[in-house]
mmCIF file of C-alpha atoms in Angstrom:
data_model
loop_
_atom_site.group_PDB
_atom_site.id
_atom_site.type_symbol
_atom_site.label_atom_id
_atom_site.label_comp_id
_atom_site.label_asym_id
_atom_site.label_seq_id
_atom_site.Cartn_x
_atom_site.Cartn_y
_atom_site.Cartn_z
ATOM 1 C CA GLY Y 265 89.696 77.423 99.329
ATOM 2 C CA ALA Y 266 87.349 80.300 98.616
ATOM 3 C CA VAL Y 267 88.240 82.434 95.607
ATOM 4 C CA VAL Y 268 87.533 86.107 95.119
ATOM 5 C CA SER Y 269 88.240 87.844 91.829
ATOM 6 C CA GLN Y 270 88.531 91.505 90.940
ATOM 7 C CA HIS Y 271 88.249 93.192 87.595
ATOM 8 C CA PRO Y 272 90.089 95.018 86.244
ATOM 9 C CA SER Y 273 93.439 94.283 87.813
ATOM 10 C CA ARG Y 274 94.860 97.560 86.657
ATOM 11 C CA VAL Y 275 93.271 100.707 85.232
ATOM 12 C CA ILE Y 276 94.601 104.036 84.082
ATOM 13 C CA CYS Y 277 92.118 106.852 83.557
ATOM 14 C CA LYS Y 278 91.986 110.569 83.019
ATOM 15 C CA SER Y 279 91.075 112.935 85.808
ATOM 16 C CA GLY Y 280 87.350 113.533 85.978
ATOM 17 C CA THR Y 281 86.271 110.161 84.632
ATOM 18 C CA SER Y 282 84.561 107.400 86.595
ATOM 19 C CA VAL Y 283 85.945 103.933 87.111
ATOM 20 C CA LYS Y 284 84.046 100.802 88.108
ATOM 21 C CA ILE Y 285 85.755 97.928 89.898
ATOM 22 C CA GLU Y 286 84.053 94.557 90.234
ATOM 23 C CA CYS Y 287 84.497 92.081 93.048
ATOM 24 C CA ARG Y 288 83.172 88.541 92.686
ATOM 25 C CA SER Y 289 83.095 85.561 94.988
ATOM 26 C CA LEU Y 290 83.572 82.663 92.586
ATOM 27 C CA ASP Y 291 82.712 79.583 94.596
ATOM 28 C CA PHE Y 292 80.658 80.819 97.515
ATOM 29 C CA GLN Y 293 77.927 83.295 98.291
ATOM 30 C CA ALA Y 294 78.811 86.349 100.302
ATOM 31 C CA THR Y 295 76.155 88.472 101.906
ATOM 32 C CA THR Y 296 78.883 90.797 103.067
ATOM 33 C CA MET Y 297 81.808 92.165 101.111
ATOM 34 C CA PHE Y 298 84.342 94.772 102.096
ATOM 35 C CA TRP Y 299 86.285 97.398 100.202
ATOM 36 C CA TYR Y 300 89.746 98.423 101.335
ATOM 37 C CA ARG Y 301 92.250 100.941 100.129
ATOM 38 C CA GLN Y 302 95.966 100.429 100.481
ATOM 39 C CA PHE Y 303 98.552 103.138 100.058
ATOM 40 C CA PRO Y 304 102.147 102.207 99.236
ATOM 41 C CA LYS Y 305 103.897 100.422 102.088
ATOM 42 C CA GLN Y 306 100.901 100.842 104.369
ATOM 43 C CA SER Y 307 98.254 98.576 105.771
ATOM 44 C CA LEU Y 308 94.742 98.183 104.481
ATOM 45 C CA MET Y 309 92.178 100.803 105.383
ATOM 46 C CA LEU Y 310 88.573 99.710 105.426
ATOM 47 C CA MET Y 311 86.492 102.010 103.248
ATOM 48 C CA ALA Y 312 83.068 100.444 103.438
ATOM 49 C CA THR Y 313 81.078 97.332 104.166
ATOM 50 C CA SER Y 314 78.840 96.184 101.343
ATOM 51 C CA ASN Y 315 75.696 94.218 102.210
ATOM 52 C CA GLU Y 316 73.676 92.431 99.580
ATOM 53 C CA GLY Y 317 70.356 94.120 99.002
ATOM 54 C CA SER Y 318 71.003 97.108 101.225
ATOM 55 C CA LYS Y 319 73.035 100.271 101.357
ATOM 56 C CA ALA Y 320 76.718 100.108 102.094
ATOM 57 C CA THR Y 321 78.102 101.243 105.412
ATOM 58 C CA TYR Y 322 80.956 103.705 105.005
ATOM 59 C CA GLU Y 323 83.810 104.298 107.409
ATOM 60 C CA GLN Y 324 84.358 107.727 108.807
ATOM 61 C CA GLY Y 325 86.041 110.045 106.347
ATOM 62 C CA VAL Y 326 85.053 108.092 103.240
ATOM 63 C CA GLU Y 327 82.861 110.058 100.832
ATOM 64 C CA LYS Y 328 79.871 107.930 99.940
ATOM 65 C CA ASP Y 329 79.029 110.094 96.930
ATOM 66 C CA LYS Y 330 82.500 109.630 95.534
ATOM 67 C CA PHE Y 331 82.879 105.921 96.184
ATOM 68 C CA LEU Y 332 79.627 104.330 95.101
ATOM 69 C CA ILE Y 333 79.100 100.754 96.189
ATOM 70 C CA ASN Y 334 76.512 98.383 94.814
ATOM 71 C CA HIS Y 335 76.049 94.828 96.067
ATOM 72 C CA ALA Y 336 73.617 93.555 93.462
ATOM 73 C CA SER Y 337 73.869 89.848 94.157
ATOM 74 C CA LEU Y 338 75.356 87.373 96.605
ATOM 75 C CA THR Y 339 78.445 87.042 94.426
ATOM 76 C CA LEU Y 340 79.045 90.546 93.102
ATOM 77 C CA SER Y 341 79.868 93.920 94.578
ATOM 78 C CA THR Y 342 81.014 96.933 92.600
ATOM 79 C CA LEU Y 343 82.924 100.032 93.620
ATOM 80 C CA THR Y 344 82.655 103.055 91.369
ATOM 81 C CA VAL Y 345 85.117 105.874 91.852
ATOM 82 C CA THR Y 346 83.262 108.876 90.486
ATOM 83 C CA SER Y 347 85.048 111.862 88.995
ATOM 84 C CA ALA Y 348 88.397 110.379 89.847
ATOM 85 C CA HIS Y 349 91.344 112.613 90.654
ATOM 86 C CA PRO Y 350 95.059 111.856 90.996
ATOM 87 C CA GLU Y 351 94.752 111.598 94.784
ATOM 88 C CA ASP Y 352 92.388 108.655 94.251
ATOM 89 C CA SER Y 353 95.242 106.666 92.750
ATOM 90 C CA SER Y 354 95.686 103.674 94.980
ATOM 91 C CA PHE Y 355 95.409 99.912 95.333
ATOM 92 C CA TYR Y 356 91.800 98.905 95.973
ATOM 93 C CA ILE Y 357 91.174 95.496 97.477
ATOM 94 C CA CYS Y 358 87.868 93.794 98.107
ATOM 95 C CA SER Y 359 87.127 90.888 100.368
ATOM 96 C CA ALA Y 360 84.173 88.583 100.792
ATOM 97 C CA GLN Y 361 83.083 87.067 104.045
ATOM 98 C CA SER Y 362 82.530 83.336 104.301
ATOM 99 C CA GLY Y 363 81.327 81.328 107.251
ATOM 100 C CA GLN Y 364 79.768 82.430 110.501
ATOM 101 C CA GLY Y 365 80.778 82.981 114.073
ATOM 102 C CA SER Y 366 84.190 81.559 114.946
ATOM 103 C CA GLN Y 367 84.550 80.161 111.428
ATOM 104 C CA GLU Y 368 84.131 83.552 109.835
ATOM 105 C CA THR Y 369 86.945 84.406 107.467
ATOM 106 C CA GLN Y 370 87.526 87.092 104.919
ATOM 107 C CA TYR Y 371 88.908 86.101 101.536
ATOM 108 C CA PHE Y 372 90.587 88.806 99.560
ATOM 109 C CA GLY Y 373 90.613 89.624 95.900
ATOM 110 C CA PRO Y 374 93.902 90.229 94.079
ATOM 111 C CA GLY Y 375 93.382 93.986 94.101
ATOM 112 C CA THR Y 376 92.902 96.684 91.479
ATOM 113 C CA ARG Y 377 95.589 99.250 90.928
ATOM 114 C CA LEU Y 378 94.063 102.583 89.897
ATOM 115 C CA LEU Y 379 96.166 105.335 88.392
ATOM 116 C CA VAL Y 380 94.467 108.639 87.680
ATOM 117 C CA LEU Y 381 96.370 110.970 85.395
ATOM 118 C CA GLY T 62 89.019 99.555 121.020
ATOM 119 C CA ASP T 63 90.384 96.567 119.191
ATOM 120 C CA SER T 64 93.803 96.871 117.577
ATOM 121 C CA VAL T 65 96.777 94.904 116.302
ATOM 122 C CA THR T 66 100.431 95.763 116.757
ATOM 123 C CA GLN T 67 103.056 94.168 114.559
ATOM 124 C CA MET T 68 106.814 94.330 114.656
ATOM 125 C CA GLU T 69 108.132 96.830 112.188
ATOM 126 C CA GLY T 70 110.195 95.745 109.256
ATOM 127 C CA PRO T 71 111.729 95.366 106.961
ATOM 128 C CA VAL T 72 113.140 91.996 107.888
ATOM 129 C CA THR T 73 115.935 90.483 105.815
ATOM 130 C CA LEU T 74 116.980 86.874 106.338
ATOM 131 C CA SER T 75 119.188 84.373 104.621
ATOM 132 C CA GLU T 76 117.593 81.288 103.141
ATOM 133 C CA GLU T 77 116.958 78.540 105.731
ATOM 134 C CA ALA T 78 117.033 81.010 108.628
ATOM 135 C CA PHE T 79 114.424 80.966 111.394
ATOM 136 C CA LEU T 80 111.669 83.545 111.150
ATOM 137 C CA THR T 81 109.649 85.207 113.883
ATOM 138 C CA ILE T 82 107.289 88.102 113.273
ATOM 139 C CA ASN T 83 105.735 89.398 116.469
ATOM 140 C CA CYS T 84 102.078 90.317 116.724
ATOM 141 C CA THR T 85 100.140 91.416 119.778
ATOM 142 C CA TYR T 86 96.555 92.434 119.992
ATOM 143 C CA THR T 87 94.049 94.343 122.055
ATOM 144 C CA ALA T 88 90.453 93.202 121.999
ATOM 145 C CA THR T 89 87.307 93.623 123.998
ATOM 146 C CA GLY T 90 86.200 90.034 123.666
ATOM 147 C CA TYR T 91 87.632 86.806 122.321
ATOM 148 C CA PRO T 92 88.716 87.505 118.777
ATOM 149 C CA SER T 93 89.758 85.239 115.975
ATOM 150 C CA LEU T 94 93.314 85.883 114.817
ATOM 151 C CA PHE T 95 94.757 85.700 111.321
ATOM 152 C CA TRP T 96 97.952 86.005 109.356
ATOM 153 C CA TYR T 97 97.680 87.186 105.773
ATOM 154 C CA VAL T 98 100.473 87.315 103.197
ATOM 155 C CA GLN T 99 100.745 89.743 100.317
ATOM 156 C CA TYR T 100 103.138 88.967 97.482
ATOM 157 C CA PRO T 101 104.378 91.855 95.318
ATOM 158 C CA GLY T 102 101.606 93.342 93.211
ATOM 159 C CA GLU T 103 98.966 90.996 94.553
ATOM 160 C CA GLY T 104 96.138 91.036 97.069
ATOM 161 C CA LEU T 105 96.121 89.385 100.454
ATOM 162 C CA GLN T 106 96.031 85.648 100.897
ATOM 163 C CA LEU T 107 94.983 83.953 104.089
ATOM 164 C CA LEU T 108 98.018 82.153 105.476
ATOM 165 C CA LEU T 109 96.616 80.752 108.711
ATOM 166 C CA LYS T 110 94.165 81.467 111.465
ATOM 167 C CA ALA T 111 93.214 80.536 115.024
ATOM 168 C CA THR T 112 89.814 81.025 116.548
ATOM 169 C CA LYS T 113 90.375 80.418 120.266
ATOM 170 C CA ALA T 114 93.045 80.452 122.935
ATOM 171 C CA ASP T 115 95.840 77.869 122.609
ATOM 172 C CA ASP T 116 94.839 77.053 119.034
ATOM 173 C CA LYS T 117 97.746 76.728 116.645
ATOM 174 C CA GLY T 118 97.280 77.738 113.031
ATOM 175 C CA SER T 119 99.682 76.288 110.495
ATOM 176 C CA ASN T 120 100.203 76.339 106.747
ATOM 177 C CA LYS T 121 103.155 76.015 104.348
ATOM 178 C CA GLY T 122 105.578 75.563 107.245
ATOM 179 C CA PHE T 123 104.349 78.691 109.038
ATOM 180 C CA GLU T 124 102.864 78.451 112.515
ATOM 181 C CA ALA T 125 101.251 80.797 115.011
ATOM 182 C CA THR T 126 99.758 80.029 118.418
ATOM 183 C CA TYR T 127 96.944 82.036 119.951
ATOM 184 C CA ARG T 128 98.266 83.078 123.385
ATOM 185 C CA LYS T 129 95.550 84.694 125.451
ATOM 186 C CA GLU T 130 97.774 85.252 128.476
ATOM 187 C CA THR T 131 100.214 87.356 126.469
ATOM 188 C CA THR T 132 97.655 88.548 123.881
ATOM 189 C CA SER T 133 100.004 87.444 121.144
ATOM 190 C CA PHE T 134 99.920 85.574 117.847
ATOM 191 C CA HIS T 135 103.538 85.469 116.691
ATOM 192 C CA LEU T 136 104.282 84.018 113.263
ATOM 193 C CA GLU T 137 107.147 81.525 112.979
ATOM 194 C CA LYS T 138 108.818 79.423 110.348
ATOM 195 C CA GLY T 139 111.763 77.169 110.937
ATOM 196 C CA SER T 140 113.468 77.559 107.565
ATOM 197 C CA VAL T 141 112.517 80.349 105.209
ATOM 198 C CA GLN T 142 112.844 80.232 101.441
ATOM 199 C CA VAL T 143 113.332 82.951 98.861
ATOM 200 C CA SER T 144 109.718 82.405 97.783
ATOM 201 C CA ASP T 145 108.557 83.507 101.244
ATOM 202 C CA SER T 146 109.576 87.075 100.466
ATOM 203 C CA ALA T 147 106.379 89.090 100.915
ATOM 204 C CA VAL T 148 104.552 91.385 103.302
ATOM 205 C CA TYR T 149 102.855 89.689 106.239
ATOM 206 C CA PHE T 150 99.829 91.147 107.996
ATOM 207 C CA CYS T 151 98.459 90.122 111.363
ATOM 208 C CA ALA T 152 94.724 90.699 111.771
ATOM 209 C CA LEU T 153 91.881 90.107 114.181
ATOM 210 C CA SER T 154 88.154 89.732 113.930
ATOM 211 C CA ASP T 155 85.878 90.247 116.898
ATOM 212 C CA PRO T 156 82.337 90.048 115.513
ATOM 213 C CA PRO T 157 80.384 90.144 118.772
ATOM 214 C CA ASN T 158 82.013 93.446 119.667
ATOM 215 C CA THR T 159 83.069 95.078 116.425
ATOM 216 C CA GLY T 160 80.816 93.560 113.824
ATOM 217 C CA ASN T 161 82.369 92.432 110.563
ATOM 218 C CA GLN T 162 85.386 94.673 110.640
ATOM 219 C CA PHE T 163 88.857 93.196 110.502
ATOM 220 C CA TYR T 164 91.684 95.045 112.193
ATOM 221 C CA PHE T 165 95.053 94.800 110.480
ATOM 222 C CA GLY T 166 98.541 95.444 111.675
ATOM 223 C CA THR T 167 100.764 97.680 109.593
ATOM 224 C CA GLY T 168 102.449 94.752 107.877
ATOM 225 C CA THR T 169 105.985 93.407 108.042
ATOM 226 C CA SER T 170 108.032 93.163 104.885
ATOM 227 C CA LEU T 171 110.199 90.053 104.658
ATOM 228 C CA THR T 172 113.016 89.609 102.170
ATOM 229 C CA VAL T 173 114.804 86.279 101.992
ATOM 230 C CA ILE T 174 118.140 86.291 100.231
ATOM 231 C CA PRO T 175 119.781 83.189 98.735
#
């Protein structure tokens, strides 16, 4: 099946620094990737939709200047948490869309656990 | 708008017990339905899916049937194993009406004890 990787899997940083998380589709091309945030024991919350070659679409309440998304190629999207603060600590999960129409499926990366001290 | 409602957990079962996790949905159109599984410390993995009414998705002994009349997609397994312990998410996709967004249920935590 389709494989999506994320790097790093875990990161600890100091408050005020920026952190970049990479999401790659390893065996398929994805024009659309998604970034989710998951708080402990809660469901996934969609943060933004990343489209290759264009600006990301952010969900209501998500600060686009704080969570910078770049979809530079059909296999790579990056999420940069700028000037991270402890409240940004969370589990960030990306997904990549494969297929079209009724065959459309999202494949998820393993997640990146961010801890801001 | 579109939404997914899942039975609340946590669910604790003995090994070889029968599992049912209820999922119902609300959608404008004719969505595709999914079950994802999340093992501790990991991301989500697609478990199974169904794209139209009466379809049955199945994988690793798990099954779910797309029931349009009851707007349900309940997950079942006849005999659970300890390795099935995880959080299960029901989700829907309705591209003609809601674009690329997936809607997830809140997740149901399953613990299987030996």
